[in-house]
CSV table of C-alpha atoms (C1' of nucleotides) in Angstrom, one decimal:
chain,number,residue,atom,x,y,z
A,15,MET,CA,-11.4,-6.9,3.0
A,16,PRO,CA,-10.9,-10.3,1.5
A,17,GLU,CA,-11.1,-13.1,4.7
A,18,LEU,CA,-11.0,-16.6,4.0
A,19,PRO,CA,-14.5,-18.0,2.0
A,20,GLU,CA,-13.1,-15.2,-0.4
A,21,VAL,CA,-9.7,-16.3,-0.6
A,22,GLU,CA,-11.3,-20.1,-1.2
A,23,THR,CA,-14.1,-18.4,-3.0
A,24,THR,CA,-10.9,-16.6,-5.6
A,25,LEU,CA,-9.1,-20.1,-6.0
A,26,SER,CA,-12.3,-22.3,-7.3
A,27,GLY,CA,-13.2,-19.3,-9.3
A,28,ILE,CA,-10.0,-18.8,-11.3
A,29,ALA,CA,-8.1,-22.3,-10.4
A,30,PRO,CA,-9.7,-24.2,-13.3
A,31,HIS,CA,-8.9,-21.7,-15.8
A,32,LEU,CA,-5.6,-21.7,-14.6
A,33,THR,CA,-4.4,-25.2,-13.9
A,34,ASN,CA,-2.5,-26.8,-16.8
A,35,LYS,CA,-2.3,-23.8,-18.5
A,36,THR,CA,1.0,-22.5,-19.8
A,37,ILE,CA,2.4,-18.6,-19.0
A,38,THR,CA,2.8,-16.7,-21.7
A,39,GLN,CA,3.1,-13.4,-20.3
A,40,VAL,CA,3.9,-11.9,-17.0
A,41,VAL,CA,3.3,-8.2,-16.8
A,42,ILE,CA,4.5,-6.3,-13.3
A,43,ARG,CA,3.6,-2.6,-12.9
A,44,GLN,CA,3.5,-1.9,-9.8
A,45,PRO,CA,6.7,-3.7,-8.2
A,46,LYS,CA,6.7,-2.0,-4.5
A,47,LEU,CA,3.5,-4.2,-2.5
A,48,ARG,CA,4.0,-5.5,0.8
A,49,TRP,CA,7.6,-6.9,0.0
A,50,PRO,CA,9.3,-6.3,-3.1
A,51,ILE,CA,8.1,-8.1,-5.9
A,52,LEU,CA,11.0,-9.8,-7.1
A,53,ALA,CA,13.1,-7.9,-10.3
A,54,ASN,CA,12.7,-11.0,-12.6
A,55,LEU,CA,9.9,-12.7,-11.5
A,56,ALA,CA,7.9,-12.2,-15.4
A,57,GLU,CA,11.2,-13.5,-17.0
A,58,ILE,CA,11.2,-16.8,-14.3
A,59,LEU,CA,6.8,-17.6,-14.5
A,60,THR,CA,6.8,-16.8,-18.4
A,61,GLY,CA,6.8,-20.5,-20.0
A,62,GLN,CA,6.1,-22.1,-16.7
A,63,ARG,CA,3.1,-24.6,-16.7
A,64,ILE,CA,0.8,-25.0,-13.9
A,65,HIS,CA,-0.1,-27.3,-12.7
A,66,ALA,CA,-2.1,-27.6,-9.8
A,67,MET,CA,-3.3,-24.2,-7.7
A,68,MET,CA,-4.3,-24.7,-3.8
A,69,ARG,CA,-4.2,-21.9,-1.0
A,70,ARG,CA,-3.4,-22.3,2.3
A,71,ALA,CA,-4.4,-19.9,5.3
A,72,LYS,CA,-5.2,-17.1,3.5
A,73,TYR,CA,-3.0,-17.5,0.7
A,74,ILE,CA,-3.0,-18.7,-3.1
A,75,LEU,CA,-0.4,-20.2,-3.8
A,76,PHE,CA,0.6,-21.4,-7.8
A,77,SER,CA,2.0,-24.9,-8.1
A,78,CYS,CA,4.8,-24.7,-11.7
A,79,ASP,CA,7.0,-26.7,-12.6
A,80,SER,CA,10.0,-24.9,-11.0
A,81,GLY,CA,8.2,-23.3,-7.8
A,82,THR,CA,5.5,-22.3,-6.1
A,83,LEU,CA,4.1,-18.4,-6.9
A,84,ILE,CA,2.4,-17.2,-3.3
A,85,MET,CA,0.0,-14.8,-3.8
A,86,HIS,CA,-1.9,-12.8,-0.7
A,87,LEU,CA,-4.4,-10.6,-1.1
A,88,GLY,CA,-3.4,-8.4,1.9
A,89,MET,CA,-6.2,-5.9,2.8
A,90,SER,CA,-8.0,-4.3,-0.4
A,91,GLY,CA,-6.1,-7.3,-3.1
A,92,ARG,CA,-8.7,-8.6,-6.2
A,93,VAL,CA,-7.8,-10.5,-8.8
A,94,ARG,CA,-10.5,-10.9,-11.5
A,95,LEU,CA,-10.1,-13.0,-15.3
A,96,LEU,CA,-10.0,-10.6,-18.5
A,97,THR,CA,-10.4,-12.3,-21.6
A,98,SER,CA,-8.7,-9.2,-23.2
A,99,ASN,CA,-6.2,-7.1,-22.3
A,100,THR,CA,-8.2,-4.1,-20.9
A,101,PRO,CA,-6.7,-0.7,-20.1
A,102,PRO,CA,-5.5,-1.4,-16.8
A,103,GLY,CA,-6.9,1.2,-13.6
A,104,LYS,CA,-4.3,2.6,-11.2
A,105,HIS,CA,-4.4,-0.1,-9.1
A,106,ASP,CA,-4.3,-3.0,-11.8
A,107,HIS,CA,-0.1,-3.2,-10.3
A,108,LEU,CA,0.2,-7.8,-11.7
A,109,ASP,CA,-1.1,-9.0,-14.9
A,110,LEU,CA,-0.8,-12.7,-15.8
A,111,SER,CA,-1.6,-14.2,-19.0
A,112,VAL,CA,-2.2,-17.7,-20.1
A,113,ASP,CA,-3.5,-19.1,-23.1
A,114,GLY,CA,-7.1,-17.8,-23.3
A,115,TYR,CA,-7.3,-15.5,-20.0
A,116,LEU,CA,-5.5,-12.5,-18.8
A,117,LEU,CA,-5.5,-12.3,-13.7
A,118,ARG,CA,-5.6,-9.3,-13.5
A,119,TYR,CA,-4.3,-8.3,-10.0
A,120,THR,CA,-5.9,-5.1,-8.3
A,121,ASP,CA,-5.2,-3.9,-4.7
A,122,PRO,CA,-4.8,0.1,-4.1
A,123,ARG,CA,-3.3,0.1,-0.6
A,124,ARG,CA,-0.6,-2.7,-1.7
A,125,PHE,CA,-0.6,-4.7,1.6
A,126,GLY,CA,-0.9,-7.5,-0.8
A,127,SER,CA,1.9,-9.8,-2.4
A,128,PHE,CA,3.9,-12.4,-5.0
A,129,LEU,CA,6.3,-13.9,-3.8
A,130,TRP,CA,8.3,-16.7,-5.2
A,131,THR,CA,9.4,-20.5,-3.4
A,132,GLU,CA,11.9,-23.3,-5.5
A,133,GLU,CA,11.1,-25.2,-2.4
A,134,PRO,CA,8.5,-26.7,-1.2
A,135,PRO,CA,5.6,-24.2,-0.4
A,136,ASP,CA,4.7,-25.2,3.4
A,137,GLN,CA,8.7,-24.5,4.4
A,138,HIS,CA,8.9,-20.9,3.1
A,139,PRO,CA,8.9,-18.8,6.6
A,140,LEU,CA,6.1,-17.1,5.8
A,141,LEU,CA,3.8,-20.5,5.3
A,142,MET,CA,6.1,-22.9,7.4
A,143,HIS,CA,5.1,-21.0,11.5
A,144,ILE,CA,1.3,-21.4,10.3
A,145,GLY,CA,-1.4,-23.5,12.5
A,146,PRO,CA,-3.7,-26.0,11.3
A,147,GLU,CA,-6.6,-25.2,8.3
A,148,PRO,CA,-9.3,-24.5,10.9
A,149,LEU,CA,-11.6,-26.5,7.9
A,150,SER,CA,-9.9,-29.6,8.6
A,151,ASP,CA,-9.8,-31.8,11.6
A,152,GLU,CA,-6.5,-30.7,13.0
A,153,LEU,CA,-8.6,-27.3,14.6
A,154,ASN,CA,-10.7,-29.4,17.5
A,155,GLY,CA,-11.5,-28.3,21.0
A,156,GLU,CA,-8.5,-30.2,22.6
A,157,TYR,CA,-5.8,-28.8,20.3
A,158,LEU,CA,-7.5,-25.5,20.9
A,159,TRP,CA,-7.0,-25.9,24.5
A,160,LYS,CA,-3.8,-27.0,25.3
A,161,GLN,CA,-2.4,-24.4,22.6
A,162,SER,CA,-4.0,-21.7,24.9
A,163,ARG,CA,-3.3,-23.1,28.2
A,164,LYS,CA,-1.1,-20.1,30.5
A,165,ARG,CA,-2.0,-17.9,27.8
A,166,LYS,CA,-3.6,-14.3,29.1
A,167,ILE,CA,-5.0,-12.8,26.2
A,168,PRO,CA,-8.0,-12.5,25.2
A,169,VAL,CA,-9.7,-15.6,23.9
A,170,LYS,CA,-10.6,-13.3,20.7
A,171,ALA,CA,-7.1,-12.3,20.4
A,172,PHE,CA,-5.9,-16.8,20.0
A,173,ILE,CA,-8.1,-17.2,17.5
A,174,MET,CA,-7.4,-14.8,15.7
A,175,ASN,CA,-3.6,-15.2,15.5
A,176,SER,CA,-2.7,-17.0,12.2
A,177,HIS,CA,0.3,-19.0,13.7
A,178,VAL,CA,-2.9,-21.0,16.2
A,179,VAL,CA,-5.8,-21.6,13.5
A,180,ALA,CA,-5.2,-19.8,9.3
A,181,GLY,CA,-7.2,-17.7,8.1
A,182,VAL,CA,-9.5,-16.6,11.2
A,183,GLY,CA,-10.7,-13.0,10.9
A,184,ASN,CA,-12.1,-10.8,12.5
A,185,ILE,CA,-16.2,-11.0,11.4
A,186,TYR,CA,-15.6,-14.8,11.6
A,187,ALA,CA,-14.0,-14.9,14.8
A,188,ASN,CA,-17.0,-12.2,16.5
A,189,GLU,CA,-19.5,-14.5,15.1
A,190,ALA,CA,-18.2,-18.1,16.2
A,191,LEU,CA,-17.5,-16.2,19.2
A,192,TYR,CA,-21.4,-15.9,19.6
A,193,LEU,CA,-22.1,-19.3,17.9
A,194,ALA,CA,-20.0,-20.6,20.9
A,195,ASN,CA,-21.1,-17.8,23.4
A,196,ILE,CA,-17.8,-16.9,24.6
A,197,ARG,CA,-16.6,-13.7,25.9
A,198,PRO,CA,-14.9,-12.3,23.4
A,199,THR,CA,-12.6,-10.1,26.3
A,200,ARG,CA,-12.6,-13.4,28.3
A,201,ALA,CA,-8.7,-15.0,28.4
A,202,ALA,CA,-8.2,-18.1,26.3
A,203,TYR,CA,-6.6,-20.1,30.0
A,204,ARG,CA,-9.7,-19.4,31.2
A,205,ILE,CA,-11.5,-21.6,28.7
A,206,THR,CA,-12.7,-24.5,29.6
A,207,ARG,CA,-12.2,-27.6,27.1
A,208,GLN,CA,-15.9,-28.2,26.9
A,209,GLN,CA,-16.4,-24.5,25.2
A,210,TYR,CA,-13.2,-25.3,23.0
A,211,ASP,CA,-15.1,-28.0,21.6
A,212,LYS,CA,-18.1,-25.8,20.8
A,213,LEU,CA,-15.9,-22.8,20.1
A,214,SER,CA,-14.1,-24.9,17.1
A,215,ILE,CA,-17.1,-26.4,15.6
A,216,THR,CA,-18.3,-22.9,15.4
A,217,ILE,CA,-15.6,-22.0,13.5
A,218,LYS,CA,-16.5,-24.2,11.0
A,219,THR,CA,-19.5,-23.8,10.4
A,220,VAL,CA,-19.6,-19.9,9.9
A,221,LEU,CA,-16.3,-20.7,7.2
A,222,LYS,CA,-18.2,-23.1,5.6
A,223,GLN,CA,-21.1,-21.1,5.8
A,224,ALA,CA,-19.6,-18.1,4.2
A,225,ILE,CA,-18.4,-20.3,1.2
A,226,ALA,CA,-21.3,-21.4,0.8
A,227,LYS,CA,-22.8,-17.9,0.0
A,228,GLY,CA,-19.2,-16.6,-2.5
A,229,GLY,CA,-20.4,-19.7,-4.6
A,230,THR,CA,-22.8,-17.5,-5.6
A,231,THR,CA,-20.5,-15.5,-6.7
A,232,LEU,CA,-18.4,-17.2,-8.6
A,233,LYS,CA,-20.0,-16.0,-12.7
A,234,ASP,CA,-18.6,-12.5,-11.4
A,235,PHE,CA,-14.8,-14.0,-12.1
A,236,LEU,CA,-15.6,-14.0,-15.2
A,237,SER,CA,-17.7,-10.9,-16.0
A,238,SER,CA,-16.4,-7.8,-17.5
A,239,ALA,CA,-18.9,-5.5,-15.4
A,240,GLY,CA,-15.9,-5.3,-12.4
A,241,LEU,CA,-14.5,-6.7,-9.8
A,242,PRO,CA,-16.5,-10.1,-7.9
A,243,GLY,CA,-18.9,-8.9,-5.6
A,244,TYR,CA,-18.1,-9.8,-2.1
A,245,PHE,CA,-20.9,-11.2,0.0
A,246,GLN,CA,-21.7,-11.2,3.4
A,247,THR,CA,-23.0,-13.9,5.6
A,248,VAL,CA,-25.9,-13.8,8.0
A,249,LEU,CA,-23.9,-11.5,10.7
A,250,ASN,CA,-25.4,-12.5,14.6
A,251,VAL,CA,-22.5,-10.2,16.2
A,252,TYR,CA,-20.1,-8.1,13.8
A,253,GLY,CA,-21.7,-4.8,12.9
A,254,ARG,CA,-24.7,-4.4,14.8
A,255,GLU,CA,-23.3,-2.3,17.9
A,256,GLY,CA,-26.0,-1.3,19.7
A,257,GLU,CA,-28.5,-2.8,17.9
A,258,LEU,CA,-29.9,-5.7,20.0
A,259,CYS,CA,-29.3,-9.8,20.1
A,260,PHE,CA,-31.4,-12.2,17.7
A,261,GLN,CA,-31.6,-14.8,20.7
A,262,CYS,CA,-32.3,-12.9,23.9
A,263,LYS,CA,-32.7,-8.9,22.7
A,264,THR,CA,-30.0,-7.4,24.8
A,265,LYS,CA,-28.3,-4.9,23.0
A,266,LEU,CA,-25.2,-6.0,21.7
A,267,LYS,CA,-21.8,-4.2,23.3
A,268,SER,CA,-18.6,-3.4,21.6
A,269,VAL,CA,-15.2,-3.0,22.8
A,270,PHE,CA,-12.0,-3.2,21.1
A,271,ILE,CA,-9.8,-5.8,21.4
A,272,THR,CA,-6.1,-5.0,20.1
A,273,LYS,CA,-7.4,-2.5,17.3
A,274,ARG,CA,-10.1,-4.4,16.6
A,275,ALA,CA,-13.7,-3.8,16.5
A,276,SER,CA,-15.3,-6.4,19.1
A,277,VAL,CA,-19.0,-6.8,18.9
A,278,TYR,CA,-20.4,-9.7,21.7
A,279,CYS,CA,-24.3,-10.1,23.7
A,280,PRO,CA,-23.7,-9.8,27.0
A,281,ARG,CA,-26.1,-12.2,28.1
A,282,CYS,CA,-26.2,-14.4,25.5
A,283,GLN,CA,-21.9,-14.6,26.0
A,284,LYS,CA,-19.9,-15.3,29.2
B,27,DA,C1',7.8,-17.6,25.7
B,28,DA,C1',4.7,-14.4,25.1
B,29,DA,C1',2.3,-10.3,24.7
B,30,DT,C1',2.9,-5.6,22.6
B,31,DT,C1',4.3,-2.4,19.5
B,32,DC,C1',5.1,-1.2,15.0
B,33,DT,C1',4.8,-1.0,10.4
B,34,DC,C1',3.3,-0.9,4.9
B,35,DC,C1',-1.0,2.1,2.1
B,36,DT,C1',-4.2,5.0,0.8
B,37,DG,C1',-9.7,5.5,0.4
B,38,DA,C1',-12.7,7.4,3.7
B,39,DA,C1',-14.7,9.7,7.6
B,40,DG,C1',-14.5,13.8,10.5
B,41,DG,C1',-12.9,18.4,11.8
B,42,DC,C1',-13.1,23.6,10.6
C,19,DT,C1',-16.7,23.1,-1.6
C,20,DG,C1',-12.2,22.3,0.2
C,21,DC,C1',-8.3,21.1,2.6
C,22,DC,C1',-6.4,19.2,6.1
C,23,DT,C1',-6.3,15.6,9.7
C,24,DT,C1',-6.5,10.6,10.9
C,25,DC,C1',-6.8,6.5,10.9
C,26,DA,C1',-8.2,1.0,10.2
C,27,DG,C1',-7.2,-2.8,9.2
C,28,DG,C1',-3.7,-8.6,7.6
C,29,DA,C1',-0.6,-9.9,9.8
C,30,DG,C1',5.2,-10.6,10.1
C,31,DA,C1',8.6,-8.1,12.5
C,32,DA,C1',10.8,-5.7,16.0
C,33,DT,C1',10.9,-4.9,20.4
C,34,DT,C1',9.7,-5.2,25.6
DNA sequence: AAATTCTCCTGAAGGC
DNA sequence: TGCCTTCAGGAGAATT
């Protein structure tokens, strides 16, 4: 599923080809996504210039003349750029054309969304309450420590809450906690200030590393061969239940925290 | 206020 | 071989 690094890579892949272009056509084949696509969205967008594109959490924002298009890829959403209008497949729900390119959105599970707002996007109900960007200076040990006082939920659920920090998904939460030597089940309020200092750093580390890896797949956004090949960073724990910790050779354990697989080293993570 | 449960959807996996 | 059932998974909404 697209996590923050994949969304960032998607943005890097498509933004240079869409920025400062005028939208010539929008085709909506399936408006029933997570929220229904606005009935007149195609009409609204056609003729508008995209003057900037940015990411906020796992949302991609298209800043247009009279408002902002807000895209989320959900669980299974992908976009790619086509240079010719090839026949759409079963799950190709939306096309957005500019001069020379067609952005095609594919999403089998339809958990993604396309929203439109004419207000500043940071005032949109979905973006207004989202926590700081994990790669910004706003995410630091002091912030996490303060936010976690009196909160009894497992630290892993805490850092995956988008109202606490934006865009930390399951894979990277597992990996960051491993590198910070913190057990994912530990109650958020019991983590020390020093541990949060370390955790804020390891969150940035794992995300930056994945984004760097993603850079190598940029060309795929323009490939006729298909969808971008997503990437895996060096994973220390995620998907390695029962295998040995690279550090101490102890067998990795797995528990479920709010329905999500959480793998950790019982020796390295306390 | 914080925590938990529900919800959307479909491909994939498991059972028989 | 194939049909039927189960369920993950991001994140907002509803509920406790």
